[in-house]
């Protein structure tokens, strides 16, 4: 018989083993791919959506299964997604979009949202309505006047009313002339996983050249839009310049609620955990922000409540039927 103390120790070691994460080997300059793949691996919502009949989905599933037990190579992934030059560094945001476009629609649906833009003149005439699906939502860092950029304000600015005035009037057919107008933006379809792209790589119209912004961004622990709430669960970081650099990923584990740093084949627990002492987190390297939809306690209670009401209603009907039959017999 195993002594009680020994059993507790064995259980603790098994528990620790289950929380061990594994890295991905760099083929040359594939740190951008490794960072994105680790984000997808830790985004368990996509796992059950992978299609068995899709070759790209199968490769992702195979990789995810191997990552559960050991560090992995990504040769099969680069072949499956037609990445031919593994020594050329590519953009992590473009890589994520490329993967989500090549996997099955049901897998990419986890990241898919939809925006609706409506433009009306000052008299209320509808000038234009369009809907735009998105997989990542870009936030410009150029318009920020402060030394730091607030992600929360930047996200809210996406939905801020834009006015067409003065030299920027629009033509209204019903008014028969150019007139002032407003454009509204609303989220028609909320993604389960919301990815914000911080536009660090941009174009300067004054110098007519591309540049990289190293502005510090302030990330909120949670984001809210209407009744939908999201919590930050992953960050893809870029260190370096416009011409080159290195990507890593900082990801929250759902298993032990702990943040880990994924740097190619090296994975370690962060000594200073984000949001441990504050509801914001600052970074000058964050590039992609991954927010997970929070499960509402109200939604959790909806189904049991409906079931309870149906059961109670059924019991009342039975009781009434018994009472009526008794009265008829008497």
XYZ file of C-alpha atoms in Angstrom:
330
model
C 0.000 0.000 0.000
C 1.395 3.443 -0.956
C 1.831 5.819 2.008
C -0.475 8.834 2.007
C 2.393 11.374 1.768
C 3.841 9.601 -1.261
C 0.474 9.618 -3.038
C 0.099 13.372 -2.549
C 3.565 13.975 -3.971
C 2.842 11.814 -7.010
C -0.435 13.641 -7.641
C 1.312 17.025 -7.433
C 3.979 15.927 -9.925
C 1.327 14.687 -12.375
C -0.542 17.987 -12.026
C 2.669 19.909 -12.761
C 3.367 17.692 -15.747
C -0.035 18.495 -17.250
C 0.797 22.234 -17.154
C 4.055 21.888 -19.071
C 4.089 23.582 -22.469
C 6.397 22.871 -25.393
C 8.063 25.052 -27.988
C 8.395 25.060 -31.766
C 11.734 24.832 -33.546
C 12.707 27.768 -35.770
C 13.411 26.688 -39.351
C 15.407 29.834 -40.121
C 13.247 32.926 -39.725
C 9.904 31.366 -38.795
C 9.508 33.014 -35.393
C 6.448 34.846 -36.780
C 4.837 31.499 -37.643
C 5.771 29.889 -34.326
C 4.226 32.752 -32.362
C 0.978 32.578 -34.325
C 0.812 28.771 -34.054
C 1.252 28.919 -30.277
C -1.616 31.424 -30.067
C -3.809 29.052 -32.084
C -2.704 26.071 -29.973
C -3.662 27.888 -26.769
C -6.951 29.042 -28.316
C -8.804 25.827 -27.568
C -12.025 27.154 -29.124
C -10.602 26.405 -32.581
C -9.594 22.807 -31.790
C -13.076 21.285 -31.933
C -13.897 23.288 -35.067
C -11.117 21.765 -37.199
C -12.506 19.794 -40.136
C -11.297 16.202 -40.551
C -11.776 16.487 -44.328
C -9.532 19.554 -44.682
C -5.810 18.966 -45.255
C -4.789 22.225 -43.573
C -7.044 21.517 -40.597
C -5.541 18.030 -40.284
C -2.003 19.461 -40.184
C -2.979 21.889 -37.450
C -4.669 19.133 -35.461
C -1.594 16.894 -35.803
C 0.658 19.710 -34.606
C -1.596 20.515 -31.647
C -1.665 16.858 -30.583
C 2.155 16.631 -30.726
C 2.575 19.896 -28.807
C 0.714 18.321 -25.907
C 3.704 16.040 -25.267
C 6.860 17.404 -26.924
C 8.592 20.266 -28.786
C 7.734 20.171 -32.498
C 9.088 20.978 -35.916
C 6.908 22.875 -38.383
C 8.033 21.460 -41.737
C 4.639 19.862 -42.426
C 2.918 23.146 -41.545
C 5.069 25.274 -43.859
C 4.500 22.767 -46.675
C 0.753 22.659 -46.064
C 0.423 26.457 -46.030
C 2.788 26.990 -49.009
C 5.490 28.827 -47.054
C 8.414 28.140 -49.377
C 11.163 30.442 -48.051
C 11.624 29.735 -44.344
C 14.595 32.149 -44.185
C 12.446 35.148 -45.085
C 10.778 36.789 -42.135
C 7.137 37.619 -42.694
C 4.526 39.644 -40.876
C 2.778 37.788 -38.029
C -0.581 39.494 -38.675
C -0.479 38.538 -42.355
C 0.509 35.002 -41.348
C -2.487 34.691 -39.017
C -4.879 35.945 -41.687
C -3.332 33.589 -44.255
C -3.831 30.581 -41.965
C -7.406 31.575 -41.117
C -8.223 31.953 -44.827
C -6.755 28.535 -45.679
C -8.370 26.509 -42.907
C -12.001 25.426 -43.130
C -14.693 28.138 -42.701
C -15.971 26.497 -39.516
C -12.491 26.780 -37.956
C -11.940 30.429 -38.920
C -15.473 31.302 -37.758
C -14.131 31.472 -34.208
C -12.240 34.661 -35.185
C -14.786 36.144 -37.571
C -16.656 39.335 -36.804
C -18.650 41.779 -38.902
C -18.894 45.566 -38.868
C -21.752 47.627 -40.297
C -21.195 51.171 -41.594
C -24.193 53.465 -42.137
C -23.942 56.962 -43.633
C -26.870 59.397 -43.325
C -27.248 63.056 -44.202
C -28.347 65.669 -41.650
C -31.989 65.173 -42.764
C -31.829 61.455 -41.985
C -31.598 60.137 -45.573
C -29.631 56.903 -45.872
C -26.699 57.495 -48.227
C -24.855 54.237 -47.882
C -24.861 51.020 -45.840
C -22.149 48.383 -46.044
C -21.019 45.416 -43.987
C -17.398 44.343 -43.674
C -16.344 40.973 -42.230
C -13.022 40.894 -40.364
C -10.625 38.417 -38.784
C -8.390 41.059 -37.212
C -9.400 44.587 -36.255
C -6.655 47.187 -36.966
C -6.029 50.087 -34.584
C -3.963 53.026 -35.858
C -1.249 54.348 -33.541
C -0.649 57.496 -35.625
C -3.537 59.540 -34.273
C -2.484 59.268 -30.643
C -1.121 62.567 -29.304
C 0.106 61.144 -25.999
C 3.370 59.284 -25.547
C 1.322 56.170 -24.757
C -1.559 54.681 -26.726
C -4.696 53.519 -24.955
C -6.015 50.332 -26.558
C -9.376 50.896 -24.888
C -9.735 54.374 -26.435
C -8.445 53.116 -29.775
C -11.037 50.334 -29.759
C -13.814 52.797 -28.875
C -12.652 55.110 -31.693
C -13.497 52.397 -34.237
C -17.166 52.963 -33.363
C -16.996 56.733 -33.007
C -19.275 58.753 -35.331
C -17.394 60.285 -38.253
C -18.699 63.629 -39.544
C -18.474 64.866 -43.139
C -18.396 68.694 -42.982
C -16.950 71.792 -44.666
C -14.773 70.667 -47.612
C -15.686 67.019 -47.078
C -19.406 67.045 -47.913
C -21.140 64.053 -49.534
C -23.811 64.019 -52.221
C -27.374 63.104 -51.232
C -29.702 62.171 -54.106
C -32.840 62.880 -52.083
C -31.573 66.320 -51.073
C -30.240 66.883 -54.602
C -26.996 68.438 -53.385
C -23.831 67.926 -51.371
C -24.573 68.004 -47.677
C -23.133 67.287 -44.267
C -23.415 63.690 -43.129
C -22.497 61.262 -40.349
C -21.141 57.741 -40.572
C -21.942 55.284 -37.786
C -20.163 51.992 -37.139
C -21.557 49.078 -35.156
C -20.542 45.489 -34.511
C -23.090 43.255 -36.234
C -21.353 39.975 -35.460
C -19.126 39.555 -32.410
C -16.264 37.048 -32.768
C -15.615 34.554 -30.005
C -11.939 35.482 -30.249
C -11.288 39.171 -30.942
C -7.851 39.955 -32.442
C -6.689 43.575 -32.422
C -3.865 44.543 -34.784
C -1.760 47.428 -33.481
C -0.527 49.133 -36.650
C 3.118 49.506 -35.665
C 4.132 49.143 -39.308
C 2.642 52.080 -41.180
C 3.225 54.666 -43.907
C 4.164 58.315 -43.321
C 2.570 60.552 -45.966
C 4.951 63.408 -45.107
C 8.165 61.482 -45.678
C 6.529 59.054 -48.145
C 8.160 56.133 -46.395
C 7.261 53.199 -44.182
C 8.114 53.225 -40.488
C 7.747 51.182 -37.319
C 6.251 52.706 -34.177
C 7.686 51.701 -30.794
C 5.007 53.633 -28.903
C 4.055 52.117 -25.569
C 0.511 50.772 -25.594
C -1.677 50.433 -22.519
C -3.727 47.238 -22.726
C -6.825 46.792 -20.574
C -7.433 43.441 -18.942
C -10.982 43.499 -20.319
C -12.745 45.203 -23.235
C -16.478 45.761 -23.476
C -18.749 46.623 -26.393
C -22.504 46.732 -25.837
C -23.238 43.614 -23.752
C -20.194 41.709 -24.970
C -17.139 41.469 -22.709
C -13.675 40.208 -23.677
C -10.608 39.325 -21.611
C -7.015 39.496 -22.869
C -5.557 36.019 -23.303
C -2.638 36.432 -25.726
C -0.083 38.860 -27.157
C 2.180 38.504 -30.191
C 5.249 40.721 -29.702
C 7.706 42.163 -32.224
C 11.182 43.318 -31.215
C 13.330 45.025 -33.803
C 13.056 47.425 -36.706
C 11.138 47.755 -39.939
C 13.773 45.711 -41.766
C 13.859 42.801 -39.369
C 13.429 41.561 -35.837
C 12.057 38.759 -33.749
C 8.573 37.599 -32.769
C 7.508 35.986 -29.505
C 4.139 35.250 -27.914
C 2.890 35.908 -24.381
C -0.146 33.718 -23.678
C -2.460 33.026 -20.764
C -3.049 29.355 -20.012
C -6.699 28.506 -19.323
C -5.489 25.442 -17.450
C -3.678 27.190 -14.594
C -4.558 30.863 -15.278
C -0.846 31.673 -15.688
C 0.963 33.709 -18.370
C 3.773 32.044 -20.330
C 6.330 33.360 -22.810
C 6.730 31.350 -26.023
C 10.044 32.080 -27.740
C 10.430 29.498 -30.522
C 11.590 26.277 -28.785
C 11.811 27.947 -25.365
C 8.767 28.257 -23.108
C 8.806 29.688 -19.608
C 6.421 31.025 -17.016
C 6.575 34.823 -16.705
C 8.088 35.897 -13.397
C 6.046 39.110 -13.373
C 2.496 38.127 -14.253
C 0.501 40.702 -16.281
C -2.463 42.225 -14.416
C -1.247 40.841 -11.086
C -1.380 44.301 -9.484
C -3.250 46.373 -12.069
C -6.080 46.171 -14.590
C -3.766 47.434 -17.359
C -0.514 46.190 -18.890
C 2.032 48.330 -20.765
C 4.202 47.191 -23.659
C 6.274 48.760 -26.427
C 6.521 45.469 -28.350
C 2.900 44.201 -28.382
C 1.686 43.798 -31.970
C -1.336 41.476 -31.937
C -3.726 41.384 -28.995
C -5.969 38.348 -28.555
C -9.120 38.808 -26.471
C -11.386 35.904 -25.496
C -15.149 36.282 -25.161
C -16.214 36.101 -21.512
C -18.983 33.627 -20.772
C -21.871 35.500 -19.222
C -23.309 34.005 -16.050
C -26.685 35.177 -17.345
C -26.321 33.022 -20.439
C -25.221 30.072 -18.355
C -28.393 30.329 -16.294
C -30.727 30.763 -19.248
C -30.934 27.101 -20.290
C -31.417 25.621 -16.791
C -34.017 28.313 -16.066
C -35.969 27.448 -19.212
C -35.807 23.756 -18.384
C -37.030 24.432 -14.838
C -39.945 26.523 -16.118
C -40.937 23.800 -18.610
C -40.804 21.113 -15.906
C -42.835 23.216 -13.468
C -45.357 23.996 -16.201
C -45.675 20.316 -17.015
C -46.227 19.414 -13.355
C -48.925 22.077 -13.018
C -50.721 20.670 -16.062
C -50.598 17.148 -14.588
C -51.879 18.386 -11.213
C -54.735 20.321 -12.852
C -55.643 17.279 -14.957
C -55.780 15.091 -11.825
C -57.954 17.628 -9.968
C -60.363 17.970 -12.906
C -60.676 14.206 -13.319
C -61.383 13.854 -9.574
C -64.098 16.520 -9.743
C -65.693 14.811 -12.754
C -65.748 11.462 -10.955
C -67.402 12.985 -7.920
